[in-house]
Short mmCIF file of N, CA, C and O in Angstrom, two decimals:
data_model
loop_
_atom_site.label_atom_id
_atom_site.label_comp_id
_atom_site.label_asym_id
_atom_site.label_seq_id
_atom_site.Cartn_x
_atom_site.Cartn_y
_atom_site.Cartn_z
N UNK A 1 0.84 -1.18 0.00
CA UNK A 1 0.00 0.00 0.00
C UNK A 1 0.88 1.24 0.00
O UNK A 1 2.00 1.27 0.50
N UNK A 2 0.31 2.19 -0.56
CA UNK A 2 1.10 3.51 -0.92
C UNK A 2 1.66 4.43 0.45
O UNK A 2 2.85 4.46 0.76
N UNK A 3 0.77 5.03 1.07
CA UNK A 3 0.58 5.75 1.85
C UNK A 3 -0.22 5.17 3.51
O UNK A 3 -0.64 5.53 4.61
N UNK A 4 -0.07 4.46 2.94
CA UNK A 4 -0.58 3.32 4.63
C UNK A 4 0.23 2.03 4.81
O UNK A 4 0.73 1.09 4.19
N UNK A 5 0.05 2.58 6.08
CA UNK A 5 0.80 1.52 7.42
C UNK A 5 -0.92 0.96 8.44
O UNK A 5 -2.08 1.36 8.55
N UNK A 6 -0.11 -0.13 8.95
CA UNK A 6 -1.08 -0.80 9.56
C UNK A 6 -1.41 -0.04 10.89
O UNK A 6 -0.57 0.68 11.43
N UNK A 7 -2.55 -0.20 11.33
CA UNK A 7 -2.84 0.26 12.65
C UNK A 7 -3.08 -0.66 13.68
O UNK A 7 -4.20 -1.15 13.56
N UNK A 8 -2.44 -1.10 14.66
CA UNK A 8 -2.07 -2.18 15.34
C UNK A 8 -2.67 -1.62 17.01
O UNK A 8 -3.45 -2.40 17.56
N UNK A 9 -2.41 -0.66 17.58
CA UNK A 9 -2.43 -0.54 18.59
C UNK A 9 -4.23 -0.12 19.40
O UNK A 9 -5.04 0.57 18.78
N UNK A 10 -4.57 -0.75 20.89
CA UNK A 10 -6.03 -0.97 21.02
C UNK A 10 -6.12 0.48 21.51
O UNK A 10 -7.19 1.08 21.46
N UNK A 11 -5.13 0.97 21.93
CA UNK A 11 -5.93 2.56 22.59
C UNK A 11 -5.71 3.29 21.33
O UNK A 11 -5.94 4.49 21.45
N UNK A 12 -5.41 2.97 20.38
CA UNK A 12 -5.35 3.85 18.98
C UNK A 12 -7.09 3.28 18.32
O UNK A 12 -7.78 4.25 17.99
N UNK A 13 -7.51 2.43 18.20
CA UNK A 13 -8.86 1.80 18.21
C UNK A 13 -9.66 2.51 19.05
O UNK A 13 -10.45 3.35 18.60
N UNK A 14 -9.56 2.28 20.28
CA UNK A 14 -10.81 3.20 20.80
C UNK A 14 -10.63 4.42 21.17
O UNK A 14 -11.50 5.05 21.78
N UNK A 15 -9.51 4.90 20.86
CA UNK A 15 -9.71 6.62 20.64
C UNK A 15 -10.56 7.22 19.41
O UNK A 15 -11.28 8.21 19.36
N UNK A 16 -10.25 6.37 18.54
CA UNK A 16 -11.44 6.32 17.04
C UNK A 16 -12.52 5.88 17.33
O UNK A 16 -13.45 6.47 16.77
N UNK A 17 -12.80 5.03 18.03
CA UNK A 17 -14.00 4.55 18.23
C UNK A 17 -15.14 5.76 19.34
O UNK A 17 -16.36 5.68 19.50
N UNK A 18 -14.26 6.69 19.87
CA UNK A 18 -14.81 7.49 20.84
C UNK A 18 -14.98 8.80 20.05
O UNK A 18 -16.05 9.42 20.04
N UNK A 19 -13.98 9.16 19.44
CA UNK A 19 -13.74 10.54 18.79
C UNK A 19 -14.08 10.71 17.07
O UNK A 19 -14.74 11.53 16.44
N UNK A 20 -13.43 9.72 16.75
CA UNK A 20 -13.63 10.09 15.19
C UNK A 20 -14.90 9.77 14.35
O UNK A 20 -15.68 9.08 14.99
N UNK A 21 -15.32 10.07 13.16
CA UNK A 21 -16.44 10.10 12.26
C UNK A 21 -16.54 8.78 12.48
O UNK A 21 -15.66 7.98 12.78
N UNK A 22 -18.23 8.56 12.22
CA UNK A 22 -18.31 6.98 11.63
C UNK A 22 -19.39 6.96 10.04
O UNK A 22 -19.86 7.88 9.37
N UNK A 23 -19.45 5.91 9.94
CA UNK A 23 -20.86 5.50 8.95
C UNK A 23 -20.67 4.32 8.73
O UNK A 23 -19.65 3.62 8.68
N UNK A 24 -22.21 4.04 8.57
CA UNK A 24 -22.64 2.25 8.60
C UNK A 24 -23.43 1.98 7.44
O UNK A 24 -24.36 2.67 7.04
N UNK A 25 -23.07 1.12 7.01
CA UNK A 25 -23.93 0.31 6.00
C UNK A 25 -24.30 -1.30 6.60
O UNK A 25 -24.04 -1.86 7.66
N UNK A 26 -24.79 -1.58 5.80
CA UNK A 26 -25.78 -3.70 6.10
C UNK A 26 -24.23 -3.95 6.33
O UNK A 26 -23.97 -4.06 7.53
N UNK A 27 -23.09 -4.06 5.46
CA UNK A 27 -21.59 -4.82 5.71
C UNK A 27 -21.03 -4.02 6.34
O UNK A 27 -20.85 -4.54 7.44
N UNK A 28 -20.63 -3.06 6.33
CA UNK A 28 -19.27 -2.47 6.79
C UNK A 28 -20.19 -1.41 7.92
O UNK A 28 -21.39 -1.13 7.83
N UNK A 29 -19.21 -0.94 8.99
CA UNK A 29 -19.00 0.31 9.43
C UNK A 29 -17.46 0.64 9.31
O UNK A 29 -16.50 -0.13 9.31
N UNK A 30 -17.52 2.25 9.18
CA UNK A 30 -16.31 2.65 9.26
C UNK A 30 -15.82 3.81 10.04
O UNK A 30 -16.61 4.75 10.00
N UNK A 31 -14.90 3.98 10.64
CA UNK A 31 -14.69 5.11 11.36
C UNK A 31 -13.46 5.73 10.67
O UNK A 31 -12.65 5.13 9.96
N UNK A 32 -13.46 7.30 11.05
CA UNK A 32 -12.13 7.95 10.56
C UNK A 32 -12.00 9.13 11.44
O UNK A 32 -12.90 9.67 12.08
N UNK A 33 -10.53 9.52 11.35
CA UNK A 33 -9.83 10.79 12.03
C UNK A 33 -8.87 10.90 11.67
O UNK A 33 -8.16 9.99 11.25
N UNK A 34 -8.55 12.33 11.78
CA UNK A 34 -7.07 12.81 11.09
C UNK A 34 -6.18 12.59 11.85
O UNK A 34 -6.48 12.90 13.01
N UNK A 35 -4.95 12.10 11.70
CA UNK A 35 -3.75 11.73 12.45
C UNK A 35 -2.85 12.43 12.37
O UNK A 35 -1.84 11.84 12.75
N UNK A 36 -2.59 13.74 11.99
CA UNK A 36 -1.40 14.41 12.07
C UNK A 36 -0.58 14.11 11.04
O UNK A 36 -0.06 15.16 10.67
N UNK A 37 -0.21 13.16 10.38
CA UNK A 37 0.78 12.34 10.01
C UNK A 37 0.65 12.80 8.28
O UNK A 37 -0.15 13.54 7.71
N UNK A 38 1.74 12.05 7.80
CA UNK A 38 1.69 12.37 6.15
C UNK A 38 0.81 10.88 5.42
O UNK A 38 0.13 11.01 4.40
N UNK A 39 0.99 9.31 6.25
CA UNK A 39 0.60 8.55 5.69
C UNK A 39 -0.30 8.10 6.46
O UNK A 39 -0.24 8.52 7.61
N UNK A 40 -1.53 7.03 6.08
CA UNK A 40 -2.82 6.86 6.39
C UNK A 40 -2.43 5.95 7.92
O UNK A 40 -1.31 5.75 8.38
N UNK A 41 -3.31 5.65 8.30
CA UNK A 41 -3.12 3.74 9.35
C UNK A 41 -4.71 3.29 8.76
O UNK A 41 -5.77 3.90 8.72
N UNK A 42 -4.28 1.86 8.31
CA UNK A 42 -5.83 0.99 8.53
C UNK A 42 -5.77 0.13 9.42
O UNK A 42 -4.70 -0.45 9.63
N UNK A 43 -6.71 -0.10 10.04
CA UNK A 43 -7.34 -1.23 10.92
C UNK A 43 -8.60 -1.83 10.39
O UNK A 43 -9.58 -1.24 9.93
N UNK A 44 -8.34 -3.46 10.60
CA UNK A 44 -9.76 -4.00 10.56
C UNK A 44 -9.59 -4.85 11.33
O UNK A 44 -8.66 -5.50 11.81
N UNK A 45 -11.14 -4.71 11.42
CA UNK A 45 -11.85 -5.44 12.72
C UNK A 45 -13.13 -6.54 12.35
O UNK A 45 -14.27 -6.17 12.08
N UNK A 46 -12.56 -8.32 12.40
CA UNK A 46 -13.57 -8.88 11.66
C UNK A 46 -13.84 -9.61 13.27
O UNK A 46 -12.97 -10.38 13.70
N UNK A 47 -15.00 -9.34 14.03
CA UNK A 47 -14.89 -10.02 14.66
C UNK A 47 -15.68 -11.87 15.23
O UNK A 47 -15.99 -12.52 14.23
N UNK A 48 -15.89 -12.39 16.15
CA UNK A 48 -16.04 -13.51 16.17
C UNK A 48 -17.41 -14.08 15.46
O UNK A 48 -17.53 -15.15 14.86
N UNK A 49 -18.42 -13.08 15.68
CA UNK A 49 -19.86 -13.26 15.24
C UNK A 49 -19.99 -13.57 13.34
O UNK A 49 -20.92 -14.12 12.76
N UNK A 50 -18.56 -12.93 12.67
CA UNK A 50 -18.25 -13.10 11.49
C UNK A 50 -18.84 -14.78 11.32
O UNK A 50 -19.90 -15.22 10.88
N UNK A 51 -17.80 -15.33 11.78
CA UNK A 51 -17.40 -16.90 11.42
C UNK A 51 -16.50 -17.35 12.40
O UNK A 51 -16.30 -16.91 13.53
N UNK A 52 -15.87 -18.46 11.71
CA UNK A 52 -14.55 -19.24 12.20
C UNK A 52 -13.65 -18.69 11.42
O UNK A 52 -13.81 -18.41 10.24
N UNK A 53 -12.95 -18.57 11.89
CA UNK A 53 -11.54 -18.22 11.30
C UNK A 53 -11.23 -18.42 9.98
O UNK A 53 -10.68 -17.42 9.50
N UNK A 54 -11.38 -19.34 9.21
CA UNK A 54 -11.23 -18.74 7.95
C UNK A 54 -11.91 -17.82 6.92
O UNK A 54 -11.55 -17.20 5.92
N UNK A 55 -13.38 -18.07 7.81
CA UNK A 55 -14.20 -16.74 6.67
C UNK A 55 -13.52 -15.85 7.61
O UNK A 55 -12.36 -15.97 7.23
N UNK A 56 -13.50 -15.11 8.52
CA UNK A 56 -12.95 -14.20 9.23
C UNK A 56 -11.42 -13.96 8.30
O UNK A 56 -11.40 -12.92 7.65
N UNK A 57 -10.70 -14.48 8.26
CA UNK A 57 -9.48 -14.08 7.55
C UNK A 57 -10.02 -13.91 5.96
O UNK A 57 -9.53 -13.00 5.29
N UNK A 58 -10.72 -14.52 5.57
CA UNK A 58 -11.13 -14.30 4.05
C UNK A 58 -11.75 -13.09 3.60
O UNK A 58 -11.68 -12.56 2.50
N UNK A 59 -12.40 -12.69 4.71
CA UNK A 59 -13.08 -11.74 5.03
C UNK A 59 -12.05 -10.34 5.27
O UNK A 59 -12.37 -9.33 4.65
N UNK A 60 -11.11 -10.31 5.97
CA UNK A 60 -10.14 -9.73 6.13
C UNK A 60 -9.62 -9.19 4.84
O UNK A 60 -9.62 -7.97 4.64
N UNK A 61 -9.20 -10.01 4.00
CA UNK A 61 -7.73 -10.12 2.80
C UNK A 61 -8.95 -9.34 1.68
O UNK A 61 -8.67 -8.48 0.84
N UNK A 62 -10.52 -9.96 1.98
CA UNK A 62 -11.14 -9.06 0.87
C UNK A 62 -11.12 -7.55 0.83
O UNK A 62 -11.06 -6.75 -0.10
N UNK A 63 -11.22 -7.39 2.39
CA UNK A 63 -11.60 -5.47 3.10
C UNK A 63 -10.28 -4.99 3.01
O UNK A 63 -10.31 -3.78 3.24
N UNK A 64 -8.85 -5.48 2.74
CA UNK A 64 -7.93 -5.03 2.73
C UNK A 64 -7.53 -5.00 1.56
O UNK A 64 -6.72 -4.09 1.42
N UNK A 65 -7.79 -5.84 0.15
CA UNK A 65 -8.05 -5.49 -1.08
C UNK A 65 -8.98 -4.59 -1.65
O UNK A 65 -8.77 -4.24 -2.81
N UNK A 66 -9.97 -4.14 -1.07
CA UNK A 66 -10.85 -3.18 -1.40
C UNK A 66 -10.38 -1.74 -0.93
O UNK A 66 -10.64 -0.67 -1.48
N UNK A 67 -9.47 -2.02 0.46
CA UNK A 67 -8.80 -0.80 0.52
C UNK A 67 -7.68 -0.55 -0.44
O UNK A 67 -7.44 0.48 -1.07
N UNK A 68 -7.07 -1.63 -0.42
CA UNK A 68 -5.98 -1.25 -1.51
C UNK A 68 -5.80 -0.65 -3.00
O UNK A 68 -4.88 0.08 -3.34
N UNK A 69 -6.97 -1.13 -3.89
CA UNK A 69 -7.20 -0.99 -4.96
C UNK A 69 -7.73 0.29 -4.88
O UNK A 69 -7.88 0.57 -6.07
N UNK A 70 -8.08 1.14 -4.31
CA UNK A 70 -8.88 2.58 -3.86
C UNK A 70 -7.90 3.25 -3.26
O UNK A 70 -8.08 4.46 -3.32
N UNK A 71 -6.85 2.89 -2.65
CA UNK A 71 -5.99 3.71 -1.99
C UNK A 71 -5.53 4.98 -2.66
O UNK A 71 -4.96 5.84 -1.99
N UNK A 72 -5.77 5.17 -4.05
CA UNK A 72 -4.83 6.36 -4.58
C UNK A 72 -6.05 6.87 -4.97
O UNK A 72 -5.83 7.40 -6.06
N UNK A 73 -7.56 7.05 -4.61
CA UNK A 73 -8.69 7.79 -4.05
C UNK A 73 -8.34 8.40 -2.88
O UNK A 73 -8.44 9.60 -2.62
N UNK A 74 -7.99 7.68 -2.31
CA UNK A 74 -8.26 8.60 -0.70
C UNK A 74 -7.18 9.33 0.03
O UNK A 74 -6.05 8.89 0.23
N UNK A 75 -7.74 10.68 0.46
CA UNK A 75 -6.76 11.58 1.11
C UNK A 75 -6.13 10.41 1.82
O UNK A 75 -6.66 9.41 2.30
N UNK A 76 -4.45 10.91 1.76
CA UNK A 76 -3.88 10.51 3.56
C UNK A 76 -3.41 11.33 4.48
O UNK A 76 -3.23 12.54 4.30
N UNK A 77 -3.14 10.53 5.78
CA UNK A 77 -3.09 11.55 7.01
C UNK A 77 -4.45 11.37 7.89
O UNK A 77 -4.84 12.22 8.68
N UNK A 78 -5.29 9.83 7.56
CA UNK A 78 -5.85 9.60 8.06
C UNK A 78 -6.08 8.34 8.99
O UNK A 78 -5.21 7.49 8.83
N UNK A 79 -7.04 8.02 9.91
CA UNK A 79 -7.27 6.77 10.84
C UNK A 79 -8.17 6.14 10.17
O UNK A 79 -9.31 6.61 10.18
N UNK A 80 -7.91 4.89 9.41
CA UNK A 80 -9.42 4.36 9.25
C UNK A 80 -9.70 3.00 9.59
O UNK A 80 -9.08 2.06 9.09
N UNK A 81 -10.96 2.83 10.73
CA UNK A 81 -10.97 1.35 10.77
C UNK A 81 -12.02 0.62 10.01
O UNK A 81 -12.70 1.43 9.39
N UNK A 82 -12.27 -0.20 9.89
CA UNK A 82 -13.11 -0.97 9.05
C UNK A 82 -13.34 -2.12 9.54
O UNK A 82 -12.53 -3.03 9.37
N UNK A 83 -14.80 -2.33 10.43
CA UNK A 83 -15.08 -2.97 11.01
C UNK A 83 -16.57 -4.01 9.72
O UNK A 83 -17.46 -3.55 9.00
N UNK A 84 -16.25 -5.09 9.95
CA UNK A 84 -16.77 -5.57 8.81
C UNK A 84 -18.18 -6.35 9.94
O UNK A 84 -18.01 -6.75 11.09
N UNK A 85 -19.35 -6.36 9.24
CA UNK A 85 -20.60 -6.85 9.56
C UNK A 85 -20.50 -8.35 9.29
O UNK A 85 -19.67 -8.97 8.63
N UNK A 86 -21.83 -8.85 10.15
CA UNK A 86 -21.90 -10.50 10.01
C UNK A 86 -22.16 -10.58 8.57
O UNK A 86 -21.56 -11.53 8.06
N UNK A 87 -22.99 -9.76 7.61
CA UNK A 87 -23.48 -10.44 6.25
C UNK A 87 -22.51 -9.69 5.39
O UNK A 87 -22.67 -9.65 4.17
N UNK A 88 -21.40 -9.04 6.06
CA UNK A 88 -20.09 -8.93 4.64
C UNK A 88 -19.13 -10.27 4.59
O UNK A 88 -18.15 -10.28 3.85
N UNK A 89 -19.44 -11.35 5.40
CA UNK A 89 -18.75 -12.45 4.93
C UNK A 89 -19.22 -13.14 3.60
O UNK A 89 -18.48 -13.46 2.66
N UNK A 90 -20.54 -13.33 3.68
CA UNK A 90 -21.36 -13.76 2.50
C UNK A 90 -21.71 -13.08 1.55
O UNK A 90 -22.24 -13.70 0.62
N UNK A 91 -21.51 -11.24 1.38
CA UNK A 91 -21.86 -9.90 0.23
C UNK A 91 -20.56 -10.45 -0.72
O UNK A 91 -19.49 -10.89 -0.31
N UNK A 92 -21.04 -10.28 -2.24
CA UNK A 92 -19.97 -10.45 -2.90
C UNK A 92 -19.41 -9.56 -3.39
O UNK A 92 -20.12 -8.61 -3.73
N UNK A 93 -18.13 -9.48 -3.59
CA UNK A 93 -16.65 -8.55 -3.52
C UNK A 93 -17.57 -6.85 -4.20
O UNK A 93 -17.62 -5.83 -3.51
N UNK A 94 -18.11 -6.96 -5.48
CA UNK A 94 -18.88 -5.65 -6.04
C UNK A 94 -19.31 -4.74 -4.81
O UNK A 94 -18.87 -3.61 -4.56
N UNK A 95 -20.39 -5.55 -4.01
CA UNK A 95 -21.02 -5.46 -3.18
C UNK A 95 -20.15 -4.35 -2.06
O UNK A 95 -20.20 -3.12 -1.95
N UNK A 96 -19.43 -5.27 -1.38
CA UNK A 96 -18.47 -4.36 -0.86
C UNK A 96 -17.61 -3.31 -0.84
O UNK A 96 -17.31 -2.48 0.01
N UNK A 97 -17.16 -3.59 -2.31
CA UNK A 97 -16.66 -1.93 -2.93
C UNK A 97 -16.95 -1.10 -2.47
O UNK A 97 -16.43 -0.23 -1.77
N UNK A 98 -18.52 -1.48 -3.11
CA UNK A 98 -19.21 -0.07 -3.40
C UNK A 98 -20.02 0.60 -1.86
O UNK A 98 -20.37 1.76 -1.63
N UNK A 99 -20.10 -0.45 -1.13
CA UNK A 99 -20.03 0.18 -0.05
C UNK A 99 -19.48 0.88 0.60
O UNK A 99 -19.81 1.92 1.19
N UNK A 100 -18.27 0.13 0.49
CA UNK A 100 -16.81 1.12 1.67
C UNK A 100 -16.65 2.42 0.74
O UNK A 100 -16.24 3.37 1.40
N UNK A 101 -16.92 2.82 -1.06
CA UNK A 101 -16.69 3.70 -1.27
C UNK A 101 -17.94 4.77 -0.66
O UNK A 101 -17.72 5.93 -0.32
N UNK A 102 -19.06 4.20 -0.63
CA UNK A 102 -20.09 5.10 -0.47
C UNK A 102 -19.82 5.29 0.87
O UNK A 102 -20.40 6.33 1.21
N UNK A 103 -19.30 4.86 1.67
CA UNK A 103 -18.92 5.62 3.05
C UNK A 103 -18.21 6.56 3.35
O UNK A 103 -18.38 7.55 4.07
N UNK A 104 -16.83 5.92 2.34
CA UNK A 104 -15.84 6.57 2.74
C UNK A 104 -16.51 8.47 1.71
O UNK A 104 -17.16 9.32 2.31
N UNK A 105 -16.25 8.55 0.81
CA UNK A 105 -17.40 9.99 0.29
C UNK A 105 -17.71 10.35 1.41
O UNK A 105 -17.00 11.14 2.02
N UNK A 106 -18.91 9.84 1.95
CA UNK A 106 -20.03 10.28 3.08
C UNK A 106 -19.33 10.65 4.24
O UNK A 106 -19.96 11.15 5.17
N UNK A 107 -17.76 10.42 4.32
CA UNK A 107 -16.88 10.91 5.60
C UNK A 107 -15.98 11.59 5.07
O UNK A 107 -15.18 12.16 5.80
N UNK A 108 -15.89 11.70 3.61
CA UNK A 108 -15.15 13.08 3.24
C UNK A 108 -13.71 12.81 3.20
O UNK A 108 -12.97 13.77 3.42
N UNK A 109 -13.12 11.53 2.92
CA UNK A 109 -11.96 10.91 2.65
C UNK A 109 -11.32 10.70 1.49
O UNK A 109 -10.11 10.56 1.33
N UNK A 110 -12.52 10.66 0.33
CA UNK A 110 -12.47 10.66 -0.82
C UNK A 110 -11.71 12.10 -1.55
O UNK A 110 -12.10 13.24 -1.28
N UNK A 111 -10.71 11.81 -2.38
CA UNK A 111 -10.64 13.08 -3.25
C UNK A 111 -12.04 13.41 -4.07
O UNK A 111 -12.92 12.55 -4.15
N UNK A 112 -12.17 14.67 -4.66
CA UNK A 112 -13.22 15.24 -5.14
C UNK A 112 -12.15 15.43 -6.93
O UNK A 112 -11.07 15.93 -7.25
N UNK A 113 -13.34 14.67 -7.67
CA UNK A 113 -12.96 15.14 -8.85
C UNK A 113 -13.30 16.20 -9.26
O UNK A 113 -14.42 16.48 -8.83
N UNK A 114 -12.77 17.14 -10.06
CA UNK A 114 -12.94 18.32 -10.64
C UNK A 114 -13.84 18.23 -11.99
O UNK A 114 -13.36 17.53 -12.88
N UNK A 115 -14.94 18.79 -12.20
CA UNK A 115 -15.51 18.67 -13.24
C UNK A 115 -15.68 20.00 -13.75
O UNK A 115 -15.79 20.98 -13.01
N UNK A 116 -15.71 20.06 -15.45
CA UNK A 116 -15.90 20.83 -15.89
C UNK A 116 -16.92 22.20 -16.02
O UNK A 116 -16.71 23.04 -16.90
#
């Protein structure tokens, strides 16, 4: 990833979880805040109600490909976690895109194209 590093740490989680933007869709919620910084942090969060562990990791590698492929959309210098819903294990990949993009917009993360 370009401009992102992982976000690993739990009081870095629930300082976002207390302070920063959110928005929810049926799969995803997402939270965000500005970090000071020049490059992004992601976190995701698939947790137990997902599955067993391998949809949970499958589930994972998809929300972290959906970030990736979008990454040179989105401002950096931001926190974003991405906490994935019980029915984004079973939504298929389209599905999810277009979700996390319609969030991320709706939190103002997105660059703005310039139109004529």
């Amino acid at each position: 990833m370009k401009h992102t590093v992982p976000l690993k740490f739990n009081h870095v989680f629930q300082r976002l979880y207390r302070k920063g933007a959110s928005a929810v869709s049926p799969n995803l919620a997402v939270y965000v805040r500005r970090n000071g910084r020049e490059e992004s942090r992601l976190g995701l969060t698939v947790g137990a109600k997902v599955g067993k562990a391998v949809v949970r990791n499958r589930t994972r590698r998809r929300l972290r490909e959906v970030y990736r492929t979008h990454e040179d959309r989105l401002l950096p210098g931001y926190d974003v976690v991405v906490v994935a819903r019980v029915r984004a294990a079973h939504s298929p990949y389209g599905i999810l895109e277009k979700e996390f993009l319609r969030l991320a917009d709706k939190l103002g993360i997105l660059y703005q194209e310039k139109r004529p």
